[in-house]
Amino acid sequence: MSKILDNIREHAQSIELKGIKKSYGSNIVIPELDVTIDAGEFVVILGPSGCGKSTTMNMIAGLEDVDGGTISIGQQEVQDLEPKARGCAMVFQNYALYPHMTVADNIGYSLKIRGMKKTERMAKVAEVAKVVSLEDFLERLPSELSGGQRQRVAIGRAIVREPSVLLFDEPLSNLDAKLRHEMRIELSQLHERIGATSVFVTHDQVEAMTLADRIMILNKGNLEQFDTPKNVYDKPATVFVANFIGSPAMNLIENIERDTPLWQYCNLGLLDGVMGDDVIAGIRPEHIEVVEDGGMRAKVTYIEDLGAYKVINVVLASGQELMISTSLGFDGDHPDAIHIKFPEGKLHYFDRQSGLRL
Ligand SMILES: Nc1ncnc2c1ncn2[C@@H]1O[C@H](COP(=O)(O)OP(=O)(O)OP(=O)(O)O)[C@@H](O)[C@H]1O
Ligand SMILES: [Mg+2]
């Protein structure tokens, strides 16, 4: 086992944000954020462009000041400390490698700056290179590496400093789909080995679902949900989360008239004393069942064939449009209409005013 990894694992720290506020001029980016990340946890900050993900990460790293509130790393309040005194190491989207330095020099640069002797430095670099599987590439320049190898240099450069927190800002977004997939798997395996507290920013829900111990979902700087990938998918806390996680997005059904077939199929009678028009019912496209007969008749408007599965766009008698994912094949022409059911236990309900899960 590597000594550097032992040190990182042993010194992994929790991160606590308390009442964090941030504005740029009149633009309130983070109204007020309270969140605790456990030591050794891999947390993904997920949300649409401009929701404050990078700002939040930069405040942890010390690259942005907070307007209010406290940030603690372990037992220490750090919001007034210089970035280099916080024990965070950051991996950026473009990796920011030094193009004229070899892999070994890129990884060892921060140790050199710190004045570490060459023999000690080279030993550390060799150890880290092994962790990120770059032993055979130490003498190459970044331009002679693949995207994935460059990413590993960037991670190696971050962990050689034995940080108590690793921060990643969209490190995979420059890669093509296949390489992204490979790097996702690699990152997740690396995290298991490294064990550092890691915060990873992305707007890609697949990255969030596959990498995170817990996902922090931000919407306009507000925390919508902070939970495991499974809970975020199975029990979205708000309409925003329901709509943001899942592809295609969850069907949301509003303005359901009382005692209509749709009202019955959505089981709204179960929600005692709640009028249909105060509730948003949700069902994921992959959970709608296509049945031979019975159920609701749905007119097919369009079918997208994605090979492994189809997305059927339908409209109900009420005018409600729905998307259905299915692996069903259809013989010959696409049908004009199908019959569908909402299986028990697959419906979600949200309060229309607050957007909160009921
Ligand atoms: N230095 C700055 N000066 C003024 N406004 C800024 C600054 N940095 C960010 N903002 C604004 O703050 C908001 C949040 O930006 P942030 O970079 O945190 O978004 P993000 O969630 O990381 O988005 P993306 O997914 O596009 O990277 C945006 O409205 C952005 O325009
Ligand atoms: Mg960003």
Tab-separated table of C-alpha atoms and ligand atoms in Angstrom:
chain	number	residue	atom	x	y	z
A	1	MET	CA	0.000	0.000	0.000
A	2	SER	CA	1.206	3.460	-0.840
A	3	LYS	CA	2.252	5.780	1.956
A	4	ILE	CA	0.830	8.815	0.178
A	5	LEU	CA	-2.545	7.093	-0.092
A	6	ASP	CA	-2.418	6.104	3.570
A	7	ASN	CA	-1.740	9.722	4.495
A	8	ILE	CA	-4.543	11.057	2.323
A	9	ARG	CA	-7.050	8.539	3.625
A	10	GLU	CA	-6.049	9.141	7.201
A	11	HIS	CA	-6.257	12.928	6.864
A	12	ALA	CA	-9.443	13.139	4.786
A	13	GLN	CA	-11.523	15.935	6.296
A	14	SER	CA	-15.199	16.800	6.406
A	15	ILE	CA	-16.388	20.049	4.817
A	16	GLU	CA	-19.119	22.086	6.464
A	17	LEU	CA	-20.792	25.067	4.814
A	18	LYS	CA	-22.891	27.108	7.227
A	19	GLY	CA	-25.085	29.983	6.066
A	20	ILE	CA	-22.935	30.594	2.999
A	21	LYS	CA	-24.001	33.602	0.915
A	22	LYS	CA	-22.604	34.930	-2.341
A	23	SER	CA	-23.625	37.698	-4.735
A	24	TYR	CA	-21.980	39.398	-7.676
A	25	GLY	CA	-23.350	42.944	-7.561
A	26	SER	CA	-27.135	42.603	-7.570
A	27	ASN	CA	-26.942	38.995	-8.840
A	28	ILE	CA	-27.580	36.730	-5.833
A	29	VAL	CA	-25.802	33.504	-6.783
A	30	ILE	CA	-26.056	31.639	-3.446
A	31	PRO	CA	-28.902	32.960	-1.236
A	32	GLU	CA	-27.961	30.765	1.746
A	33	LEU	CA	-26.379	27.339	1.726
A	34	ASP	CA	-25.990	24.858	4.584
A	35	VAL	CA	-24.425	21.526	3.843
A	36	THR	CA	-22.025	19.009	5.409
A	37	ILE	CA	-19.829	16.663	3.395
A	38	ASP	CA	-18.438	13.716	5.353
A	39	ALA	CA	-14.744	12.858	5.470
A	40	GLY	CA	-13.819	10.530	2.620
A	41	GLU	CA	-17.106	11.061	0.830
A	42	PHE	CA	-17.398	11.600	-2.959
A	43	VAL	CA	-19.964	14.367	-3.434
A	44	VAL	CA	-21.139	15.615	-6.810
A	45	ILE	CA	-22.540	19.128	-7.161
A	46	LEU	CA	-25.093	18.925	-9.964
A	47	GLY	CA	-27.324	21.546	-11.533
A	48	PRO	CA	-28.001	23.536	-14.690
A	49	SER	CA	-25.551	26.040	-16.113
A	50	GLY	CA	-25.219	29.133	-13.952
A	51	CYS	CA	-26.782	27.609	-10.803
A	52	GLY	CA	-23.668	28.305	-8.715
A	53	LYS	CA	-21.746	25.015	-8.815
A	54	SER	CA	-18.327	26.455	-9.645
A	55	THR	CA	-18.925	29.393	-7.318
A	56	THR	CA	-19.615	26.990	-4.444
A	57	MET	CA	-16.498	24.970	-5.208
A	58	ASN	CA	-14.368	28.081	-5.605
A	59	MET	CA	-15.500	29.323	-2.201
A	60	ILE	CA	-14.390	26.018	-0.650
A	61	ALA	CA	-11.028	26.278	-2.429
A	62	GLY	CA	-10.619	29.930	-1.477
A	63	LEU	CA	-10.601	31.211	-5.061
A	64	GLU	CA	-13.740	33.261	-4.248
A	65	ASP	CA	-14.589	35.044	-0.998
A	66	VAL	CA	-17.840	34.349	0.818
A	67	ASP	CA	-20.202	37.258	1.556
A	68	GLY	CA	-21.405	35.571	4.733
A	69	GLY	CA	-21.317	32.302	6.630
A	70	THR	CA	-18.534	29.910	7.529
A	71	ILE	CA	-16.667	27.098	5.802
A	72	SER	CA	-15.010	24.480	7.968
A	73	ILE	CA	-12.600	21.859	6.721
A	74	GLY	CA	-12.271	19.364	9.520
A	75	GLN	CA	-12.257	21.356	12.762
A	76	GLN	CA	-10.829	24.485	11.183
A	77	GLU	CA	-12.747	27.494	9.882
A	78	VAL	CA	-11.108	28.342	6.570
A	79	GLN	CA	-13.198	31.087	4.930
A	80	ASP	CA	-10.583	33.705	5.786
A	81	LEU	CA	-7.539	31.564	4.930
A	82	GLU	CA	-5.450	31.759	1.785
A	83	PRO	CA	-6.225	28.989	-0.756
A	84	LYS	CA	-2.915	27.251	-0.135
A	85	ALA	CA	-3.549	27.079	3.600
A	86	ARG	CA	-6.811	25.144	3.157
A	87	GLY	CA	-5.418	21.739	2.180
A	88	CYS	CA	-7.512	21.546	-1.003
A	89	ALA	CA	-6.178	20.451	-4.383
A	90	MET	CA	-8.123	21.214	-7.520
A	91	VAL	CA	-8.444	19.443	-10.876
A	92	PHE	CA	-9.705	21.816	-13.565
A	93	GLN	CA	-11.674	21.220	-16.736
A	94	ASN	CA	-8.672	21.866	-19.002
A	95	TYR	CA	-6.268	20.171	-16.543
A	96	ALA	CA	-3.959	23.230	-16.798
A	97	LEU	CA	-0.822	21.111	-17.272
A	98	TYR	CA	2.489	22.814	-18.036
A	99	PRO	CA	2.975	21.983	-21.735
A	100	HIS	CA	6.777	22.213	-21.722
A	101	MET	CA	7.222	19.981	-18.649
A	102	THR	CA	7.302	16.195	-18.617
A	103	VAL	CA	4.680	14.178	-16.781
A	104	ALA	CA	7.137	13.685	-13.904
A	105	ASP	CA	7.850	17.412	-13.633
A	106	ASN	CA	4.158	18.286	-13.864
A	107	ILE	CA	3.345	15.914	-11.029
A	108	GLY	CA	6.299	17.031	-8.903
A	109	TYR	CA	6.082	20.765	-9.544
A	110	SER	CA	4.266	21.734	-6.342
A	111	LEU	CA	6.839	19.795	-4.289
A	112	LYS	CA	9.675	21.580	-6.070
A	113	ILE	CA	8.077	24.959	-5.339
A	114	ARG	CA	7.844	23.908	-1.730
A	115	GLY	CA	11.585	23.263	-1.768
A	116	MET	CA	11.521	19.480	-1.405
A	117	LYS	CA	14.843	17.806	-2.281
A	118	LYS	CA	15.105	16.092	-5.631
A	119	THR	CA	15.557	12.509	-4.400
A	120	GLU	CA	12.589	12.758	-2.038
A	121	ARG	CA	10.545	14.463	-4.730
A	122	MET	CA	11.298	11.822	-7.348
A	123	ALA	CA	10.323	9.084	-4.909
A	124	LYS	CA	6.955	10.770	-4.305
A	125	VAL	CA	6.404	11.296	-8.017
A	126	ALA	CA	7.128	7.620	-8.691
A	127	GLU	CA	4.707	6.583	-5.989
A	128	VAL	CA	1.939	8.815	-7.333
A	129	ALA	CA	2.622	7.743	-10.915
A	130	LYS	CA	1.929	4.203	-9.820
A	131	VAL	CA	-1.360	5.206	-8.208
A	132	VAL	CA	-2.562	6.866	-11.417
A	133	SER	CA	-0.956	4.233	-13.712
A	134	LEU	CA	1.494	6.564	-15.421
A	135	GLU	CA	4.781	4.818	-14.545
A	136	ASP	CA	5.577	4.303	-18.222
A	137	PHE	CA	4.817	7.883	-19.259
A	138	LEU	CA	6.907	9.927	-16.833
A	139	GLU	CA	9.244	11.338	-19.496
A	140	ARG	CA	6.515	12.338	-21.958
A	141	LEU	CA	5.149	15.811	-22.547
A	142	PRO	CA	1.399	16.459	-22.111
A	143	SER	CA	1.051	16.843	-25.896
A	144	GLU	CA	2.184	13.220	-26.254
A	145	LEU	CA	-0.621	11.889	-24.050
A	146	SER	CA	-4.253	10.910	-24.610
A	147	GLY	CA	-7.035	12.905	-22.938
A	148	GLY	CA	-7.437	10.238	-20.307
A	149	GLN	CA	-3.728	10.161	-19.524
A	150	ARG	CA	-3.653	13.942	-19.211
A	151	GLN	CA	-6.489	13.725	-16.768
A	152	ARG	CA	-4.503	11.236	-14.719
A	153	VAL	CA	-1.526	13.607	-14.683
A	154	ALA	CA	-3.835	16.317	-13.350
A	155	ILE	CA	-5.086	13.980	-10.624
A	156	GLY	CA	-1.552	12.835	-9.844
A	157	ARG	CA	-0.456	16.436	-9.529
A	158	ALA	CA	-3.330	17.044	-7.112
A	159	ILE	CA	-2.746	14.029	-4.876
A	160	VAL	CA	1.040	14.386	-4.644
A	161	ARG	CA	0.372	17.264	-2.235
A	162	GLU	CA	-1.550	14.863	0.006
A	163	PRO	CA	-4.603	17.127	0.158
A	164	SER	CA	-7.348	16.640	2.721
A	165	VAL	CA	-9.896	17.625	0.049
A	166	LEU	CA	-9.887	17.020	-3.715
A	167	LEU	CA	-11.955	19.371	-5.867
A	168	PHE	CA	-12.904	18.665	-9.481
A	169	ASP	CA	-14.603	21.202	-11.756
A	170	GLU	CA	-16.076	19.408	-14.798
A	171	PRO	CA	-12.862	17.479	-15.504
A	172	LEU	CA	-14.504	15.247	-18.107
A	173	SER	CA	-16.392	17.799	-20.155
A	174	ASN	CA	-13.726	18.136	-22.861
A	175	LEU	CA	-13.672	14.425	-23.646
A	176	ASP	CA	-15.702	12.537	-26.236
A	177	ALA	CA	-18.506	10.231	-25.089
A	178	LYS	CA	-16.507	7.004	-25.120
A	179	LEU	CA	-13.535	8.444	-23.255
A	180	ARG	CA	-15.847	10.133	-20.765
A	181	HIS	CA	-17.323	6.760	-19.989
A	182	GLU	CA	-13.887	5.175	-19.505
A	183	MET	CA	-12.699	8.075	-17.352
A	184	ARG	CA	-15.822	7.898	-15.219
A	185	ILE	CA	-15.075	4.301	-14.378
A	186	GLU	CA	-11.412	5.102	-13.819
A	187	LEU	CA	-12.198	8.044	-11.545
A	188	SER	CA	-14.533	5.998	-9.462
A	189	GLN	CA	-11.907	3.259	-9.045
A	190	LEU	CA	-9.270	5.889	-8.254
A	191	HIS	CA	-11.498	7.365	-5.588
A	192	GLU	CA	-11.843	3.983	-3.914
A	193	ARG	CA	-8.077	3.720	-3.773
A	194	ILE	CA	-7.340	7.327	-2.813
A	195	GLY	CA	-10.143	7.821	-0.303
A	196	ALA	CA	-9.855	11.626	-0.238
A	197	THR	CA	-12.899	13.747	0.471
A	198	SER	CA	-13.866	14.670	-3.084
A	199	VAL	CA	-16.185	17.327	-4.459
A	200	PHE	CA	-16.948	17.026	-8.151
A	201	VAL	CA	-18.853	19.628	-10.152
A	202	THR	CA	-20.800	18.640	-13.238
A	203	HIS	CA	-23.991	19.385	-15.122
A	204	ASP	CA	-24.039	15.804	-16.435
A	205	GLN	CA	-26.540	13.688	-14.517
A	206	VAL	CA	-24.973	10.421	-15.681
A	207	GLU	CA	-21.650	11.442	-14.133
A	208	ALA	CA	-23.439	12.388	-10.951
A	209	MET	CA	-25.426	9.159	-10.751
A	210	THR	CA	-22.410	6.915	-11.393
A	211	LEU	CA	-19.702	8.683	-9.360
A	212	ALA	CA	-21.350	10.127	-6.293
A	213	ASP	CA	-21.839	8.775	-2.817
A	214	ARG	CA	-24.255	11.690	-2.531
A	215	ILE	CA	-25.460	14.259	-5.049
A	216	MET	CA	-25.975	17.900	-4.108
A	217	ILE	CA	-28.555	19.297	-6.535
A	218	LEU	CA	-28.506	23.079	-6.879
A	219	ASN	CA	-31.127	25.251	-8.556
A	220	LYS	CA	-30.428	28.996	-8.663
A	221	GLY	CA	-28.066	28.570	-5.731
A	222	ASN	CA	-30.657	26.754	-3.601
A	223	LEU	CA	-30.138	23.207	-2.400
A	224	GLU	CA	-32.987	21.112	-3.831
A	225	GLN	CA	-31.797	17.738	-2.514
A	226	PHE	CA	-28.642	16.233	-1.040
A	227	ASP	CA	-28.937	12.476	-1.125
A	228	THR	CA	-27.697	9.205	-2.618
A	229	PRO	CA	-28.129	8.654	-6.374
A	230	LYS	CA	-30.717	5.977	-5.632
A	231	ASN	CA	-32.852	8.245	-3.445
A	232	VAL	CA	-32.574	11.140	-5.857
A	233	TYR	CA	-33.974	8.885	-8.592
A	234	ASP	CA	-36.502	6.942	-6.501
A	235	LYS	CA	-37.673	9.749	-4.233
A	236	PRO	CA	-36.987	13.150	-5.779
A	237	ALA	CA	-37.578	15.730	-3.057
A	238	THR	CA	-38.918	18.392	-5.415
A	239	VAL	CA	-40.454	18.801	-8.868
A	240	PHE	CA	-37.171	20.356	-9.987
A	241	VAL	CA	-35.197	17.236	-9.053
A	242	ALA	CA	-37.858	14.975	-10.575
A	243	ASN	CA	-37.554	16.830	-13.840
A	244	PHE	CA	-33.754	17.169	-13.771
A	245	ILE	CA	-32.781	13.552	-12.999
A	246	GLY	CA	-33.697	10.894	-15.542
A	247	SER	CA	-33.646	10.746	-19.312
A	248	PRO	CA	-36.069	11.313	-20.887
A	249	ALA	CA	-37.339	13.482	-18.037
A	250	MET	CA	-40.148	12.371	-15.736
A	251	ASN	CA	-43.654	13.032	-17.113
A	252	LEU	CA	-45.327	15.683	-14.980
A	253	ILE	CA	-49.111	15.833	-15.038
A	254	GLU	CA	-50.820	18.996	-13.806
A	255	ASN	CA	-54.388	20.314	-13.646
A	256	ILE	CA	-55.928	16.880	-13.325
A	257	GLU	CA	-59.716	17.199	-13.177
A	258	ARG	CA	-61.428	15.430	-10.325
A	259	ASP	CA	-63.063	12.059	-11.045
A	260	THR	CA	-61.838	11.895	-14.633
A	261	PRO	CA	-60.178	8.652	-15.847
A	262	LEU	CA	-56.773	10.332	-15.573
A	263	TRP	CA	-57.532	11.337	-11.986
A	264	GLN	CA	-58.328	7.696	-11.264
A	265	TYR	CA	-55.313	6.331	-13.111
A	266	CYS	CA	-53.104	8.709	-11.166
A	267	ASN	CA	-54.645	7.307	-8.004
A	268	LEU	CA	-55.386	10.813	-6.785
A	269	GLY	CA	-58.278	9.467	-4.691
A	270	LEU	CA	-55.577	8.150	-2.394
A	271	LEU	CA	-54.377	11.618	-1.524
A	272	ASP	CA	-57.136	12.307	0.928
A	273	GLY	CA	-58.546	15.808	0.867
A	274	VAL	CA	-56.105	17.005	-1.763
A	275	MET	CA	-57.671	18.447	-4.880
A	276	GLY	CA	-56.200	17.233	-8.149
A	277	ASP	CA	-55.361	20.730	-9.305
A	278	ASP	CA	-53.132	21.318	-6.285
A	279	VAL	CA	-51.061	18.264	-7.086
A	280	ILE	CA	-48.527	17.469	-9.747
A	281	ALA	CA	-48.381	13.755	-10.455
A	282	GLY	CA	-45.177	12.371	-11.939
A	283	ILE	CA	-44.264	9.130	-13.648
A	284	ARG	CA	-40.994	8.215	-15.329
A	285	PRO	CA	-41.112	7.279	-19.033
A	286	GLU	CA	-39.497	3.929	-18.220
A	287	HIS	CA	-42.160	3.096	-15.636
A	288	ILE	CA	-45.252	3.458	-17.833
A	289	GLU	CA	-46.491	0.030	-18.830
A	290	VAL	CA	-47.748	-0.673	-22.359
A	291	VAL	CA	-50.605	-3.207	-22.117
A	292	GLU	CA	-52.572	-5.255	-24.646
A	293	ASP	CA	-55.904	-3.845	-23.586
A	294	GLY	CA	-57.485	-2.093	-20.650
A	295	GLY	CA	-55.708	0.883	-19.127
A	296	MET	CA	-55.824	4.266	-20.830
A	297	ARG	CA	-55.932	4.688	-24.572
A	298	ALA	CA	-53.093	6.896	-25.782
A	299	LYS	CA	-52.769	8.241	-29.299
A	300	VAL	CA	-49.245	7.823	-30.661
A	301	THR	CA	-47.849	11.067	-32.056
A	302	TYR	CA	-44.212	10.168	-32.615
A	303	ILE	CA	-41.799	7.309	-31.988
A	304	GLU	CA	-38.068	7.824	-31.558
A	305	ASP	CA	-36.176	4.599	-32.133
A	306	LEU	CA	-32.886	4.631	-30.204
A	307	GLY	CA	-31.936	1.060	-31.055
A	308	ALA	CA	-31.900	-0.489	-27.602
A	309	TYR	CA	-35.212	1.157	-26.738
A	310	LYS	CA	-37.899	3.417	-28.143
A	311	VAL	CA	-39.366	6.627	-26.815
A	312	ILE	CA	-43.059	6.743	-27.679
A	313	ASN	CA	-44.694	10.171	-27.561
A	314	VAL	CA	-48.421	9.926	-26.902
A	315	VAL	CA	-51.373	12.160	-26.110
A	316	LEU	CA	-54.255	11.147	-23.854
A	317	ALA	CA	-57.949	11.979	-24.347
A	318	SER	CA	-57.514	14.807	-21.816
A	319	GLY	CA	-54.867	16.378	-24.030
A	320	GLN	CA	-52.075	15.346	-21.633
A	321	GLU	CA	-48.874	14.462	-23.463
A	322	LEU	CA	-46.591	11.688	-22.164
A	323	MET	CA	-43.321	10.045	-23.096
A	324	ILE	CA	-42.883	6.311	-22.680
A	325	SER	CA	-39.573	4.421	-22.884
A	326	THR	CA	-39.969	0.825	-23.896
A	327	SER	CA	-37.913	-1.979	-25.351
A	328	LEU	CA	-41.052	-3.345	-27.043
A	329	GLY	CA	-40.754	-3.947	-30.743
A	330	PHE	CA	-43.688	-3.257	-33.032
A	331	ASP	CA	-44.320	-5.490	-36.015
A	332	GLY	CA	-44.861	-3.604	-39.241
A	333	ASP	CA	-46.165	-0.057	-39.043
A	334	HIS	CA	-46.166	1.872	-35.807
A	335	PRO	CA	-49.564	1.635	-34.095
A	336	ASP	CA	-51.904	4.661	-34.133
A	337	ALA	CA	-52.717	4.129	-30.476
A	338	ILE	CA	-51.552	2.071	-27.538
A	339	HIS	CA	-52.916	1.262	-24.104
A	340	ILE	CA	-50.949	2.206	-21.045
A	341	LYS	CA	-50.977	1.747	-17.288
A	342	PHE	CA	-49.251	3.493	-14.427
A	343	PRO	CA	-48.003	0.639	-12.216
A	344	GLU	CA	-48.716	0.906	-8.520
A	345	GLY	CA	-45.930	2.515	-6.514
A	346	LYS	CA	-44.378	4.236	-9.532
A	347	LEU	CA	-46.278	7.501	-9.252
A	348	HIS	CA	-44.771	10.539	-7.545
A	349	TYR	CA	-46.775	13.432	-6.114
A	350	PHE	CA	-45.705	17.004	-5.580
A	351	ASP	CA	-47.374	20.049	-4.087
A	352	ARG	CA	-47.980	22.442	-6.919
A	353	GLN	CA	-47.353	25.568	-4.880
A	354	SER	CA	-44.176	24.601	-3.056
A	355	GLY	CA	-42.909	22.002	-5.544
A	356	LEU	CA	-42.200	19.697	-2.587
A	357	ARG	CA	-42.767	15.958	-2.663
A	358	LEU	CA	-45.970	14.914	-0.905
B	1	LIG	N1	-16.662	36.617	-11.357
B	1	LIG	C1	-17.978	36.763	-11.589
B	1	LIG	N2	-18.540	37.975	-11.723
B	1	LIG	C2	-19.862	38.124	-11.921
B	1	LIG	N3	-20.737	37.110	-12.010
B	1	LIG	C3	-20.245	35.876	-11.904
B	1	LIG	C4	-18.856	35.621	-11.684
B	1	LIG	N4	-18.669	34.278	-11.607
B	1	LIG	C5	-19.883	33.730	-11.782
B	1	LIG	N5	-20.840	34.671	-11.952
B	1	LIG	C6	-22.286	34.424	-12.111
B	1	LIG	O1	-22.699	33.611	-11.042
B	1	LIG	C7	-23.641	32.628	-11.460
B	1	LIG	C8	-23.137	31.248	-11.093
B	1	LIG	O2	-21.958	30.967	-11.820
B	1	LIG	P1	-21.184	29.588	-11.692
B	1	LIG	O3	-19.931	29.713	-12.473
B	1	LIG	O4	-21.073	29.214	-10.259
B	1	LIG	O5	-22.199	28.600	-12.423
B	1	LIG	P2	-22.067	27.037	-12.708
B	1	LIG	O6	-23.190	26.391	-11.974
B	1	LIG	O7	-20.692	26.574	-12.427
B	1	LIG	O8	-22.392	26.978	-14.277
B	1	LIG	P3	-21.702	26.129	-15.475
B	1	LIG	O9	-22.380	24.780	-15.461
B	1	LIG	O10	-22.102	26.914	-16.679
B	1	LIG	O11	-20.231	26.085	-15.248
B	1	LIG	C9	-23.831	32.865	-12.947
B	1	LIG	O12	-24.989	33.631	-13.110
B	1	LIG	C10	-22.596	33.630	-13.355
B	1	LIG	O13	-22.862	34.457	-14.450
B	2	MG	MG	-19.090	25.925	-13.662
